[in-house]
Amino acid sequence: MGDHGVVNLSVSSFDDLSARIAAARAEHGERRPGPADGRQPVHTVYVPADRFSRSTPADFGAEALRLLNTHTPGAGSFGAAFGLDPEVAGLVRERVAAKLSSEPVEDVRIDFEDGYGVRPDEEEDAHIAQVVEAVAAAYQVKGLPHYWGLRVKSFADGDHDRAMRTLDGFLTALRDRLGRLPGGFTITFPKVVTAGQVALFTEYLERLETALGLPSGILRFEIQVETPEAVIDEEGRATLPSILSAAAGRLTAAHFGVFDYTAALGLPPEEQRLDHPACDFARHVMQVALAGTGVRLSDGSTNVIPRNDGPDEVNAAWSVHAAHVRHSLRHGYYQGWDLHPAHLPSRYAAVYAFHLTGVDDVIGRVRAWYEQAGGAGGVLDEPATVKALVARLRRAVDCGALDESVLPASAPG
């Protein structure tokens, strides 16, 4: 720099490079716009269609609360059941009980696939009508969870006609019954093998919207990643980017399917479990392929449930399920599947303990960043780290573990 603050440059103009850099940045921004906006549920509860009624979410909560009070009547027994630090056990139990009373189910999927099975057309059609009445009744008394939807059959196993018939019949009857589609609706598209299947499902949804007079793009869906081909394609590439492209902006989430995936790999039955290293690989590929795309990730289910109401059975199921939830959380999967009322206490116990353990340090680091000072323990956090800490607080508030007052006024830039 000279005496007058003039910079001597060797290249006369960067204008053409600047324009190309800006175009490349814009293209990347379109492909990776960032995390999804809004609340992510901590779980999706799957209920076979023939068992779903207007009171199912409340019934799950009542049974879960009964199990909680029967088997863990105080902070000590609660902490022992879920392996919690005594310092947080009482607070976690109090908030889990409140959650089971007020909002036990954050997301419900009415299942016409594996949990329901293959049935004659007239029987499935009758259950569609039954489900429509149950959904309409729940909606009218504000009994639907924040998120809800259907899982239809797969396009991969020859049941594609039944899948389309079920979704069309449900949405047509619900339109006629309510005159609208209640908010929070999502379709689960299972056993995805190729991007081509997703493209065909997307085309079907476009036709369905037109036929029903629905706004274009309102029918959105999540896929289930439960085949090896959905992870790595025949040319050795990650499959999910092409699946995302084929979904044409309709894909909201990718859910990992533990048991179909591990069975397809040839794992013995006793090793077909959520925390197997083979599942970790698939989940990590999903994370890398979909990071920053706005597509949420969900882990799969635990198939261990109590065979009876005895304390040994209930506590054994809770121990396995809570350990699986913690495994998911450690790997950055903040949502999973629940299949039974007994899964709700262990789900919320593990999730709330995750959010509340060390939360004072998290809050302190966020406040220190906003005050432009060193964080707790002398840590000066990067903006990206602070964003992650704020996201953790936001998830804790959304699920009921923390009060809204812990959130900062704005997120770091």
mmCIF file of C-alpha atoms in Angstrom:
data_model
loop_
_atom_site.group_PDB
_atom_site.id
_atom_site.type_symbol
_atom_site.label_atom_id
_atom_site.label_comp_id
_atom_site.label_asym_id
_atom_site.label_seq_id
_atom_site.Cartn_x
_atom_site.Cartn_y
_atom_site.Cartn_z
ATOM 1 C CA MET A 1 0.000 0.000 0.000
ATOM 2 C CA GLY A 2 1.353 3.395 -1.021
ATOM 3 C CA ASP A 3 1.387 6.671 0.886
ATOM 4 C CA HIS A 4 -2.161 7.549 -0.154
ATOM 5 C CA GLY A 5 -3.804 4.193 0.607
ATOM 6 C CA VAL A 6 -3.809 3.043 -3.026
ATOM 7 C CA VAL A 7 -3.526 -0.719 -3.634
ATOM 8 C CA ASN A 8 -1.338 -1.734 -6.566
ATOM 9 C CA LEU A 9 -2.949 -4.587 -8.544
ATOM 10 C CA SER A 10 -1.476 -6.880 -11.143
ATOM 11 C CA VAL A 11 -4.784 -7.983 -12.751
ATOM 12 C CA SER A 12 -6.696 -5.217 -14.492
ATOM 13 C CA SER A 13 -10.188 -6.621 -13.906
ATOM 14 C CA PHE A 14 -11.841 -9.441 -11.941
ATOM 15 C CA ASP A 15 -15.327 -8.655 -13.275
ATOM 16 C CA ASP A 16 -15.758 -11.797 -15.386
ATOM 17 C CA LEU A 17 -14.559 -14.038 -12.541
ATOM 18 C CA SER A 18 -16.739 -12.223 -10.011
ATOM 19 C CA ALA A 19 -19.838 -12.822 -12.125
ATOM 20 C CA ARG A 20 -19.020 -16.502 -12.530
ATOM 21 C CA ILE A 21 -18.300 -16.900 -8.812
ATOM 22 C CA ALA A 22 -21.649 -15.290 -7.986
ATOM 23 C CA ALA A 23 -23.411 -17.621 -10.443
ATOM 24 C CA ALA A 24 -21.734 -20.679 -8.910
ATOM 25 C CA ARG A 25 -22.721 -19.503 -5.437
ATOM 26 C CA ALA A 26 -26.324 -18.992 -6.556
ATOM 27 C CA GLU A 27 -26.438 -22.458 -8.129
ATOM 28 C CA HIS A 28 -25.135 -24.027 -4.932
ATOM 29 C CA GLY A 29 -27.689 -22.026 -2.938
ATOM 30 C CA GLU A 30 -30.502 -23.485 -5.020
ATOM 31 C CA ARG A 31 -29.286 -27.035 -4.442
ATOM 32 C CA ARG A 32 -28.368 -26.562 -0.784
ATOM 33 C CA PRO A 33 -30.607 -23.793 0.576
ATOM 34 C CA GLY A 34 -29.984 -24.761 4.200
ATOM 35 C CA PRO A 35 -31.886 -26.568 6.955
ATOM 36 C CA ALA A 36 -35.646 -26.947 6.803
ATOM 37 C CA ASP A 37 -37.684 -24.178 8.375
ATOM 38 C CA GLY A 38 -40.137 -24.795 11.192
ATOM 39 C CA ARG A 39 -40.566 -27.443 13.804
ATOM 40 C CA GLN A 40 -39.299 -30.994 13.392
ATOM 41 C CA PRO A 41 -41.188 -33.648 15.367
ATOM 42 C CA VAL A 42 -39.151 -35.843 17.683
ATOM 43 C CA HIS A 43 -40.934 -38.947 16.403
ATOM 44 C CA THR A 44 -43.461 -40.378 13.995
ATOM 45 C CA VAL A 45 -45.928 -42.806 15.547
ATOM 46 C CA TYR A 46 -47.103 -45.517 13.137
ATOM 47 C CA VAL A 47 -50.607 -46.918 13.666
ATOM 48 C CA PRO A 48 -52.157 -49.601 11.400
ATOM 49 C CA ALA A 49 -55.068 -48.103 9.498
ATOM 50 C CA ASP A 50 -57.626 -50.561 10.833
ATOM 51 C CA ARG A 51 -56.708 -49.570 14.428
ATOM 52 C CA PHE A 52 -56.766 -45.807 13.993
ATOM 53 C CA SER A 53 -59.582 -43.836 15.609
ATOM 54 C CA ARG A 54 -60.246 -40.198 16.449
ATOM 55 C CA SER A 55 -58.892 -40.801 19.957
ATOM 56 C CA THR A 56 -55.756 -42.779 19.034
ATOM 57 C CA PRO A 57 -53.211 -40.020 19.842
ATOM 58 C CA ALA A 58 -54.884 -39.305 23.193
ATOM 59 C CA ASP A 59 -55.186 -43.030 23.922
ATOM 60 C CA PHE A 60 -51.445 -43.477 23.310
ATOM 61 C CA GLY A 61 -50.761 -40.645 25.733
ATOM 62 C CA ALA A 62 -53.058 -42.000 28.432
ATOM 63 C CA GLU A 63 -51.521 -45.468 28.261
ATOM 64 C CA ALA A 64 -47.987 -44.053 28.232
ATOM 65 C CA LEU A 65 -48.755 -41.897 31.274
ATOM 66 C CA ARG A 66 -50.244 -44.902 33.074
ATOM 67 C CA LEU A 67 -47.079 -46.911 32.427
ATOM 68 C CA LEU A 68 -44.939 -43.994 33.583
ATOM 69 C CA ASN A 69 -46.839 -43.574 36.858
ATOM 70 C CA THR A 70 -47.070 -47.310 37.500
ATOM 71 C CA HIS A 71 -43.430 -48.182 36.935
ATOM 72 C CA THR A 72 -41.621 -44.924 37.759
ATOM 73 C CA PRO A 73 -43.722 -43.138 40.396
ATOM 74 C CA GLY A 74 -40.863 -40.870 41.508
ATOM 75 C CA ALA A 75 -37.643 -39.248 40.347
ATOM 76 C CA GLY A 76 -35.468 -42.057 41.726
ATOM 77 C CA SER A 77 -37.239 -44.890 39.936
ATOM 78 C CA PHE A 78 -37.525 -42.760 36.796
ATOM 79 C CA GLY A 79 -33.817 -41.985 36.748
ATOM 80 C CA ALA A 80 -32.948 -45.630 37.333
ATOM 81 C CA ALA A 81 -35.267 -46.826 34.562
ATOM 82 C CA PHE A 82 -33.763 -44.512 31.952
ATOM 83 C CA GLY A 83 -30.201 -44.214 33.215
ATOM 84 C CA LEU A 84 -30.432 -40.500 34.019
ATOM 85 C CA ASP A 85 -28.219 -38.313 36.162
ATOM 86 C CA PRO A 86 -29.997 -37.705 39.488
ATOM 87 C CA GLU A 87 -29.495 -33.968 38.996
ATOM 88 C CA VAL A 88 -31.859 -33.918 36.013
ATOM 89 C CA ALA A 89 -34.079 -36.958 36.668
ATOM 90 C CA GLY A 90 -36.742 -35.071 38.636
ATOM 91 C CA LEU A 91 -37.027 -32.238 36.127
ATOM 92 C CA VAL A 92 -37.078 -34.616 33.162
ATOM 93 C CA ARG A 93 -39.798 -36.746 34.737
ATOM 94 C CA GLU A 94 -41.943 -33.709 35.490
ATOM 95 C CA ARG A 95 -41.716 -32.471 31.916
ATOM 96 C CA VAL A 96 -42.232 -35.908 30.371
ATOM 97 C CA ALA A 97 -45.428 -36.350 32.411
ATOM 98 C CA ALA A 98 -46.642 -32.929 31.277
ATOM 99 C CA LYS A 99 -45.864 -33.797 27.653
ATOM 100 C CA LEU A 100 -47.754 -37.092 27.813
ATOM 101 C CA SER A 101 -50.757 -35.209 29.178
ATOM 102 C CA SER A 102 -50.732 -32.344 26.683
ATOM 103 C CA GLU A 103 -49.150 -33.534 23.413
ATOM 104 C CA PRO A 104 -48.153 -37.197 23.552
ATOM 105 C CA VAL A 105 -47.912 -37.627 19.771
ATOM 106 C CA GLU A 106 -46.189 -34.996 17.633
ATOM 107 C CA ASP A 107 -46.580 -36.813 14.304
ATOM 108 C CA VAL A 108 -48.793 -39.774 13.414
ATOM 109 C CA ARG A 109 -48.754 -41.905 10.298
ATOM 110 C CA ILE A 110 -51.824 -43.965 9.487
ATOM 111 C CA ASP A 111 -50.283 -47.067 8.012
ATOM 112 C CA PHE A 112 -51.566 -48.922 4.959
ATOM 113 C CA GLU A 113 -48.219 -50.665 4.352
ATOM 114 C CA ASP A 114 -46.263 -53.209 6.419
ATOM 115 C CA GLY A 115 -48.087 -52.524 9.674
ATOM 116 C CA TYR A 116 -51.387 -53.064 7.880
ATOM 117 C CA GLY A 117 -50.550 -55.793 5.377
ATOM 118 C CA VAL A 118 -52.062 -56.888 2.076
ATOM 119 C CA ARG A 119 -55.843 -57.245 2.147
ATOM 120 C CA PRO A 120 -58.674 -57.585 -0.379
ATOM 121 C CA ASP A 121 -59.544 -54.315 -2.108
ATOM 122 C CA GLU A 122 -62.988 -54.134 -0.558
ATOM 123 C CA GLU A 123 -61.514 -54.468 2.935
ATOM 124 C CA GLU A 124 -58.877 -51.751 2.400
ATOM 125 C CA ASP A 125 -61.508 -49.510 0.793
ATOM 126 C CA ALA A 126 -63.685 -49.922 3.876
ATOM 127 C CA HIS A 127 -60.781 -48.977 6.114
ATOM 128 C CA ILE A 128 -60.166 -45.863 4.016
ATOM 129 C CA ALA A 129 -63.718 -44.755 4.760
ATOM 130 C CA GLN A 130 -63.210 -45.545 8.451
ATOM 131 C CA VAL A 131 -59.977 -43.541 8.576
ATOM 132 C CA VAL A 132 -61.543 -40.551 6.818
ATOM 133 C CA GLU A 133 -64.264 -40.391 9.465
ATOM 134 C CA ALA A 134 -61.699 -40.723 12.258
ATOM 135 C CA VAL A 135 -59.472 -37.971 10.817
ATOM 136 C CA ALA A 136 -62.434 -35.671 10.253
ATOM 137 C CA ALA A 137 -63.717 -36.211 13.783
ATOM 138 C CA ALA A 138 -60.257 -35.636 15.297
ATOM 139 C CA TYR A 139 -59.751 -32.502 13.215
ATOM 140 C CA GLN A 140 -63.078 -31.036 14.290
ATOM 141 C CA VAL A 141 -62.186 -31.373 17.987
ATOM 142 C CA LYS A 142 -58.542 -30.289 17.475
ATOM 143 C CA GLY A 143 -57.397 -33.830 18.167
ATOM 144 C CA LEU A 144 -55.022 -34.268 15.219
ATOM 145 C CA PRO A 145 -51.307 -34.069 16.045
ATOM 146 C CA HIS A 146 -49.222 -31.171 14.719
ATOM 147 C CA TYR A 147 -48.153 -33.442 11.825
ATOM 148 C CA TRP A 148 -50.104 -36.377 10.438
ATOM 149 C CA GLY A 149 -50.486 -38.398 7.257
ATOM 150 C CA LEU A 150 -50.658 -41.758 5.510
ATOM 151 C CA ARG A 151 -48.122 -44.403 4.597
ATOM 152 C CA VAL A 152 -49.168 -46.071 1.353
ATOM 153 C CA LYS A 153 -47.820 -49.240 -0.176
ATOM 154 C CA SER A 154 -44.562 -49.329 -2.120
ATOM 155 C CA PHE A 155 -44.052 -48.998 -5.867
ATOM 156 C CA ALA A 156 -41.269 -51.601 -5.569
ATOM 157 C CA ASP A 157 -43.228 -54.748 -4.753
ATOM 158 C CA GLY A 158 -46.147 -54.786 -7.167
ATOM 159 C CA ASP A 159 -48.665 -52.930 -4.982
ATOM 160 C CA HIS A 160 -48.456 -49.627 -6.866
ATOM 161 C CA ASP A 161 -52.078 -49.729 -8.067
ATOM 162 C CA ARG A 162 -53.263 -50.245 -4.501
ATOM 163 C CA ALA A 163 -51.054 -47.421 -3.257
ATOM 164 C CA MET A 164 -52.529 -44.954 -5.760
ATOM 165 C CA ARG A 165 -56.083 -46.163 -5.156
ATOM 166 C CA THR A 166 -55.720 -45.754 -1.391
ATOM 167 C CA LEU A 167 -54.312 -42.232 -1.526
ATOM 168 C CA ASP A 168 -56.835 -41.083 -4.127
ATOM 169 C CA GLY A 169 -59.749 -42.619 -2.221
ATOM 170 C CA PHE A 170 -58.647 -41.104 1.066
ATOM 171 C CA LEU A 171 -58.070 -37.581 -0.252
ATOM 172 C CA THR A 172 -61.254 -37.593 -2.342
ATOM 173 C CA ALA A 173 -63.401 -38.707 0.599
ATOM 174 C CA LEU A 174 -61.701 -36.273 2.990
ATOM 175 C CA ARG A 175 -62.314 -33.400 0.571
ATOM 176 C CA ASP A 176 -65.958 -34.351 0.353
ATOM 177 C CA ARG A 177 -66.174 -34.688 4.148
ATOM 178 C CA LEU A 178 -64.306 -31.554 5.277
ATOM 179 C CA GLY A 179 -63.995 -29.434 2.174
ATOM 180 C CA ARG A 180 -60.273 -29.013 2.812
ATOM 181 C CA LEU A 181 -57.037 -30.788 3.610
ATOM 182 C CA PRO A 182 -56.002 -30.121 7.232
ATOM 183 C CA GLY A 183 -52.510 -28.695 7.670
ATOM 184 C CA GLY A 184 -49.507 -30.824 8.556
ATOM 185 C CA PHE A 185 -50.404 -33.597 6.080
ATOM 186 C CA THR A 186 -47.540 -35.771 4.787
ATOM 187 C CA ILE A 187 -47.417 -38.942 2.681
ATOM 188 C CA THR A 188 -44.868 -41.650 3.432
ATOM 189 C CA PHE A 189 -43.525 -43.381 0.314
ATOM 190 C CA PRO A 190 -41.798 -46.616 1.412
ATOM 191 C CA LYS A 191 -39.105 -48.962 0.075
ATOM 192 C CA VAL A 192 -37.676 -46.574 -2.487
ATOM 193 C CA VAL A 193 -35.220 -48.302 -4.813
ATOM 194 C CA THR A 194 -34.662 -45.834 -7.669
ATOM 195 C CA ALA A 195 -35.131 -42.180 -8.497
ATOM 196 C CA GLY A 196 -37.420 -43.328 -11.300
ATOM 197 C CA GLN A 197 -39.974 -44.586 -8.786
ATOM 198 C CA VAL A 198 -39.923 -41.207 -7.062
ATOM 199 C CA ALA A 199 -40.389 -39.404 -10.380
ATOM 200 C CA LEU A 200 -43.456 -41.544 -11.138
ATOM 201 C CA PHE A 201 -44.892 -40.956 -7.664
ATOM 202 C CA THR A 202 -44.343 -37.216 -8.131
ATOM 203 C CA GLU A 203 -46.167 -37.322 -11.464
ATOM 204 C CA TYR A 204 -49.044 -39.176 -9.815
ATOM 205 C CA LEU A 205 -49.294 -36.491 -7.102
ATOM 206 C CA GLU A 206 -49.423 -33.787 -9.779
ATOM 207 C CA ARG A 207 -52.337 -35.539 -11.476
ATOM 208 C CA LEU A 208 -54.069 -36.048 -8.135
ATOM 209 C CA GLU A 209 -53.811 -32.344 -7.269
ATOM 210 C CA THR A 210 -55.309 -31.403 -10.606
ATOM 211 C CA ALA A 211 -58.163 -33.888 -10.259
ATOM 212 C CA LEU A 212 -58.944 -32.786 -6.684
ATOM 213 C CA GLY A 213 -58.606 -29.070 -7.376
ATOM 214 C CA LEU A 214 -55.767 -28.752 -4.864
ATOM 215 C CA PRO A 215 -53.043 -26.110 -5.103
ATOM 216 C CA SER A 216 -50.024 -27.267 -7.079
ATOM 217 C CA GLY A 217 -47.306 -28.692 -4.829
ATOM 218 C CA ILE A 218 -49.448 -29.059 -1.699
ATOM 219 C CA LEU A 219 -49.054 -32.852 -1.648
ATOM 220 C CA ARG A 220 -45.592 -33.412 -0.211
ATOM 221 C CA PHE A 221 -44.006 -36.646 0.876
ATOM 222 C CA GLU A 222 -41.185 -38.341 2.735
ATOM 223 C CA ILE A 223 -39.312 -41.388 1.504
ATOM 224 C CA GLN A 224 -38.174 -44.419 3.422
ATOM 225 C CA VAL A 225 -34.559 -45.376 2.830
ATOM 226 C CA GLU A 226 -34.700 -49.101 3.501
ATOM 227 C CA THR A 227 -32.954 -50.706 0.544
ATOM 228 C CA PRO A 228 -29.217 -50.743 -0.256
ATOM 229 C CA GLU A 229 -30.013 -49.266 -3.688
ATOM 230 C CA ALA A 230 -31.490 -46.185 -2.027
ATOM 231 C CA VAL A 231 -28.108 -45.565 -0.382
ATOM 232 C CA ILE A 232 -25.618 -46.457 -3.154
ATOM 233 C CA ASP A 233 -26.724 -46.893 -6.778
ATOM 234 C CA GLU A 234 -25.442 -49.438 -9.306
ATOM 235 C CA GLU A 235 -22.640 -47.072 -10.363
ATOM 236 C CA GLY A 236 -21.364 -46.566 -6.830
ATOM 237 C CA ARG A 237 -22.851 -43.101 -6.316
ATOM 238 C CA ALA A 238 -25.055 -41.866 -3.503
ATOM 239 C CA THR A 239 -28.634 -42.309 -4.724
ATOM 240 C CA LEU A 240 -30.325 -39.614 -2.652
ATOM 241 C CA PRO A 241 -29.310 -36.560 -4.740
ATOM 242 C CA SER A 242 -31.045 -38.046 -7.800
ATOM 243 C CA ILE A 243 -34.061 -38.974 -5.657
ATOM 244 C CA LEU A 244 -34.253 -35.413 -4.373
ATOM 245 C CA SER A 245 -34.133 -34.082 -7.922
ATOM 246 C CA ALA A 246 -36.846 -36.516 -9.043
ATOM 247 C CA ALA A 247 -39.129 -35.329 -6.220
ATOM 248 C CA ALA A 248 -39.261 -31.860 -7.824
ATOM 249 C CA GLY A 249 -39.476 -29.902 -4.587
ATOM 250 C CA ARG A 250 -41.983 -32.177 -2.838
ATOM 251 C CA LEU A 251 -39.588 -34.162 -0.627
ATOM 252 C CA THR A 252 -39.796 -33.171 3.040
ATOM 253 C CA ALA A 253 -37.879 -35.946 4.794
ATOM 254 C CA ALA A 254 -35.929 -39.189 4.462
ATOM 255 C CA HIS A 255 -36.656 -41.875 7.065
ATOM 256 C CA PHE A 256 -34.280 -44.769 7.610
ATOM 257 C CA GLY A 257 -35.865 -48.226 7.625
ATOM 258 C CA VAL A 258 -33.844 -50.400 9.968
ATOM 259 C CA PHE A 259 -35.281 -53.869 9.452
ATOM 260 C CA ASP A 260 -35.749 -54.037 5.689
ATOM 261 C CA TYR A 261 -32.282 -52.541 5.255
ATOM 262 C CA THR A 262 -30.465 -54.900 7.605
ATOM 263 C CA ALA A 263 -32.365 -57.896 6.222
ATOM 264 C CA ALA A 264 -31.382 -56.890 2.679
ATOM 265 C CA LEU A 265 -27.734 -56.850 3.753
ATOM 266 C CA GLY A 266 -28.067 -60.381 5.105
ATOM 267 C CA LEU A 267 -27.572 -59.551 8.774
ATOM 268 C CA PRO A 268 -28.788 -62.325 11.090
ATOM 269 C CA PRO A 269 -32.058 -61.538 12.886
ATOM 270 C CA GLU A 270 -30.399 -60.896 16.242
ATOM 271 C CA GLU A 271 -28.223 -58.201 14.605
ATOM 272 C CA GLN A 272 -31.076 -56.420 12.850
ATOM 273 C CA ARG A 273 -31.127 -53.434 15.173
ATOM 274 C CA LEU A 274 -31.027 -49.666 14.981
ATOM 275 C CA ASP A 275 -27.560 -49.288 16.505
ATOM 276 C CA HIS A 276 -25.768 -51.792 14.252
ATOM 277 C CA PRO A 277 -22.662 -50.290 12.543
ATOM 278 C CA ALA A 278 -24.146 -51.128 9.130
ATOM 279 C CA CYS A 279 -27.018 -48.784 9.943
ATOM 280 C CA ASP A 280 -24.579 -46.093 11.032
ATOM 281 C CA PHE A 281 -23.003 -46.214 7.567
ATOM 282 C CA ALA A 282 -26.362 -45.761 5.830
ATOM 283 C CA ARG A 283 -27.358 -42.919 8.130
ATOM 284 C CA HIS A 284 -24.054 -41.138 7.565
ATOM 285 C CA VAL A 285 -24.458 -41.397 3.786
ATOM 286 C CA MET A 286 -27.949 -39.942 4.170
ATOM 287 C CA GLN A 287 -26.542 -37.057 6.212
ATOM 288 C CA VAL A 288 -23.824 -36.224 3.707
ATOM 289 C CA ALA A 289 -26.116 -36.528 0.689
ATOM 290 C CA LEU A 290 -28.909 -34.367 2.130
ATOM 291 C CA ALA A 291 -27.056 -31.863 4.327
ATOM 292 C CA GLY A 292 -28.241 -28.342 3.629
ATOM 293 C CA THR A 293 -31.008 -29.428 1.237
ATOM 294 C CA GLY A 294 -33.896 -28.704 3.601
ATOM 295 C CA VAL A 295 -34.804 -32.419 3.720
ATOM 296 C CA ARG A 296 -35.156 -33.628 7.293
ATOM 297 C CA LEU A 297 -33.750 -36.921 8.511
ATOM 298 C CA SER A 298 -35.455 -39.472 10.716
ATOM 299 C CA ASP A 299 -34.166 -42.680 12.205
ATOM 300 C CA GLY A 300 -36.186 -45.878 12.244
ATOM 301 C CA SER A 301 -37.872 -47.913 14.917
ATOM 302 C CA THR A 302 -37.168 -50.238 17.818
ATOM 303 C CA ASN A 303 -39.141 -53.474 17.584
ATOM 304 C CA VAL A 304 -38.864 -54.312 21.297
ATOM 305 C CA ILE A 305 -42.135 -53.744 23.159
ATOM 306 C CA PRO A 306 -43.427 -55.105 26.495
ATOM 307 C CA ARG A 307 -45.182 -58.435 26.148
ATOM 308 C CA ASN A 308 -47.154 -57.702 29.309
ATOM 309 C CA ASP A 309 -47.474 -55.067 32.011
ATOM 310 C CA GLY A 310 -44.906 -56.620 34.339
ATOM 311 C CA PRO A 311 -42.078 -54.382 35.547
ATOM 312 C CA ASP A 312 -39.385 -56.614 34.068
ATOM 313 C CA GLU A 313 -40.994 -56.479 30.612
ATOM 314 C CA VAL A 314 -41.668 -52.731 30.683
ATOM 315 C CA ASN A 315 -38.257 -51.767 32.021
ATOM 316 C CA ALA A 316 -36.456 -54.043 29.570
ATOM 317 C CA ALA A 317 -38.308 -52.459 26.640
ATOM 318 C CA TRP A 318 -37.620 -48.966 27.982
ATOM 319 C CA SER A 319 -33.924 -49.714 28.392
ATOM 320 C CA VAL A 320 -33.499 -50.875 24.789
ATOM 321 C CA HIS A 321 -35.614 -48.108 23.294
ATOM 322 C CA ALA A 322 -34.007 -45.295 25.309
ATOM 323 C CA ALA A 323 -30.546 -46.549 24.328
ATOM 324 C CA HIS A 324 -31.564 -46.500 20.664
ATOM 325 C CA VAL A 325 -32.963 -42.973 20.944
ATOM 326 C CA ARG A 326 -29.723 -41.803 22.546
ATOM 327 C CA HIS A 327 -27.748 -43.488 19.758
ATOM 328 C CA SER A 328 -29.787 -41.585 17.171
ATOM 329 C CA LEU A 329 -29.333 -38.282 18.975
ATOM 330 C CA ARG A 330 -25.559 -38.715 19.209
ATOM 331 C CA HIS A 331 -25.484 -39.206 15.441
ATOM 332 C CA GLY A 332 -27.517 -36.078 14.754
ATOM 333 C CA TYR A 333 -30.850 -37.818 14.113
ATOM 334 C CA TYR A 334 -33.422 -35.907 16.145
ATOM 335 C CA GLN A 335 -36.478 -37.856 15.003
ATOM 336 C CA GLY A 336 -37.361 -41.562 15.009
ATOM 337 C CA TRP A 337 -40.257 -43.984 14.784
ATOM 338 C CA ASP A 338 -42.411 -45.148 17.680
ATOM 339 C CA LEU A 339 -44.755 -48.112 17.405
ATOM 340 C CA HIS A 340 -46.291 -48.589 20.852
ATOM 341 C CA PRO A 341 -47.488 -46.413 23.774
ATOM 342 C CA ALA A 342 -44.617 -47.802 25.870
ATOM 343 C CA HIS A 343 -42.183 -46.095 23.494
ATOM 344 C CA LEU A 344 -43.415 -42.617 24.432
ATOM 345 C CA PRO A 345 -41.978 -42.434 27.988
ATOM 346 C CA SER A 346 -38.584 -43.692 26.838
ATOM 347 C CA ARG A 347 -38.615 -41.417 23.781
ATOM 348 C CA TYR A 348 -39.292 -38.273 25.770
ATOM 349 C CA ALA A 349 -37.073 -39.310 28.689
ATOM 350 C CA ALA A 350 -34.079 -39.728 26.380
ATOM 351 C CA VAL A 351 -34.842 -36.627 24.303
ATOM 352 C CA TYR A 352 -35.485 -34.366 27.284
ATOM 353 C CA ALA A 353 -32.410 -35.601 29.134
ATOM 354 C CA PHE A 354 -30.346 -34.935 26.004
ATOM 355 C CA HIS A 355 -31.597 -31.360 25.848
ATOM 356 C CA LEU A 356 -31.475 -30.607 29.565
ATOM 357 C CA THR A 357 -28.099 -32.128 30.383
ATOM 358 C CA GLY A 358 -25.570 -29.302 30.199
ATOM 359 C CA VAL A 359 -28.177 -26.816 29.006
ATOM 360 C CA ASP A 360 -26.909 -24.057 31.310
ATOM 361 C CA ASP A 361 -23.543 -24.264 29.575
ATOM 362 C CA VAL A 362 -25.252 -24.104 26.148
ATOM 363 C CA ILE A 363 -27.276 -21.047 27.160
ATOM 364 C CA GLY A 364 -24.157 -19.424 28.616
ATOM 365 C CA ARG A 365 -22.144 -19.968 25.435
ATOM 366 C CA VAL A 366 -24.916 -18.516 23.290
ATOM 367 C CA ARG A 367 -25.279 -15.470 25.527
ATOM 368 C CA ALA A 368 -21.512 -14.990 25.605
ATOM 369 C CA TRP A 369 -21.381 -15.038 21.818
ATOM 370 C CA TYR A 370 -24.074 -12.377 21.609
ATOM 371 C CA GLU A 371 -22.154 -10.318 24.129
ATOM 372 C CA GLN A 372 -18.999 -10.820 22.013
ATOM 373 C CA ALA A 373 -17.187 -12.420 24.939
ATOM 374 C CA GLY A 374 -15.577 -15.785 25.542
ATOM 375 C CA GLY A 375 -17.925 -18.668 26.130
ATOM 376 C CA ALA A 376 -18.173 -20.820 29.212
ATOM 377 C CA GLY A 377 -14.886 -22.406 30.146
ATOM 378 C CA GLY A 378 -12.928 -19.963 27.999
ATOM 379 C CA VAL A 379 -14.421 -21.188 24.704
ATOM 380 C CA LEU A 380 -14.823 -18.557 21.992
ATOM 381 C CA ASP A 381 -17.283 -20.163 19.610
ATOM 382 C CA GLU A 382 -17.428 -19.808 15.852
ATOM 383 C CA PRO A 383 -20.712 -18.547 14.327
ATOM 384 C CA ALA A 384 -21.396 -22.034 12.907
ATOM 385 C CA THR A 385 -21.084 -23.541 16.380
ATOM 386 C CA VAL A 386 -23.419 -20.938 17.829
ATOM 387 C CA LYS A 387 -25.967 -21.707 15.115
ATOM 388 C CA ALA A 388 -25.810 -25.370 16.137
ATOM 389 C CA LEU A 389 -26.242 -24.446 19.810
ATOM 390 C CA VAL A 390 -29.221 -22.214 19.016
ATOM 391 C CA ALA A 391 -30.711 -25.016 16.887
ATOM 392 C CA ARG A 392 -30.376 -27.352 19.857
ATOM 393 C CA LEU A 393 -32.234 -24.868 22.065
ATOM 394 C CA ARG A 394 -34.900 -24.427 19.388
ATOM 395 C CA ARG A 395 -35.493 -28.190 19.206
ATOM 396 C CA ALA A 396 -35.701 -28.343 22.996
ATOM 397 C CA VAL A 397 -38.331 -25.591 23.043
ATOM 398 C CA ASP A 398 -40.327 -27.139 20.197
ATOM 399 C CA CYS A 399 -40.671 -30.501 21.955
ATOM 400 C CA GLY A 400 -41.458 -29.040 25.388
ATOM 401 C CA ALA A 401 -38.161 -29.680 27.174
ATOM 402 C CA LEU A 402 -37.443 -25.955 27.613
ATOM 403 C CA ASP A 403 -39.352 -22.700 27.767
ATOM 404 C CA GLU A 404 -39.270 -20.217 24.896
ATOM 405 C CA SER A 405 -37.450 -17.657 27.052
ATOM 406 C CA VAL A 406 -34.106 -19.466 26.604
ATOM 407 C CA LEU A 407 -33.934 -18.519 22.921
ATOM 408 C CA PRO A 408 -31.937 -15.482 21.792
ATOM 409 C CA ALA A 409 -33.709 -12.659 19.983
ATOM 410 C CA SER A 410 -31.988 -13.506 16.680
ATOM 411 C CA ALA A 411 -29.672 -16.121 15.248
ATOM 412 C CA PRO A 412 -26.006 -15.463 14.486
ATOM 413 C CA GLY A 413 -25.170 -14.460 10.952
#
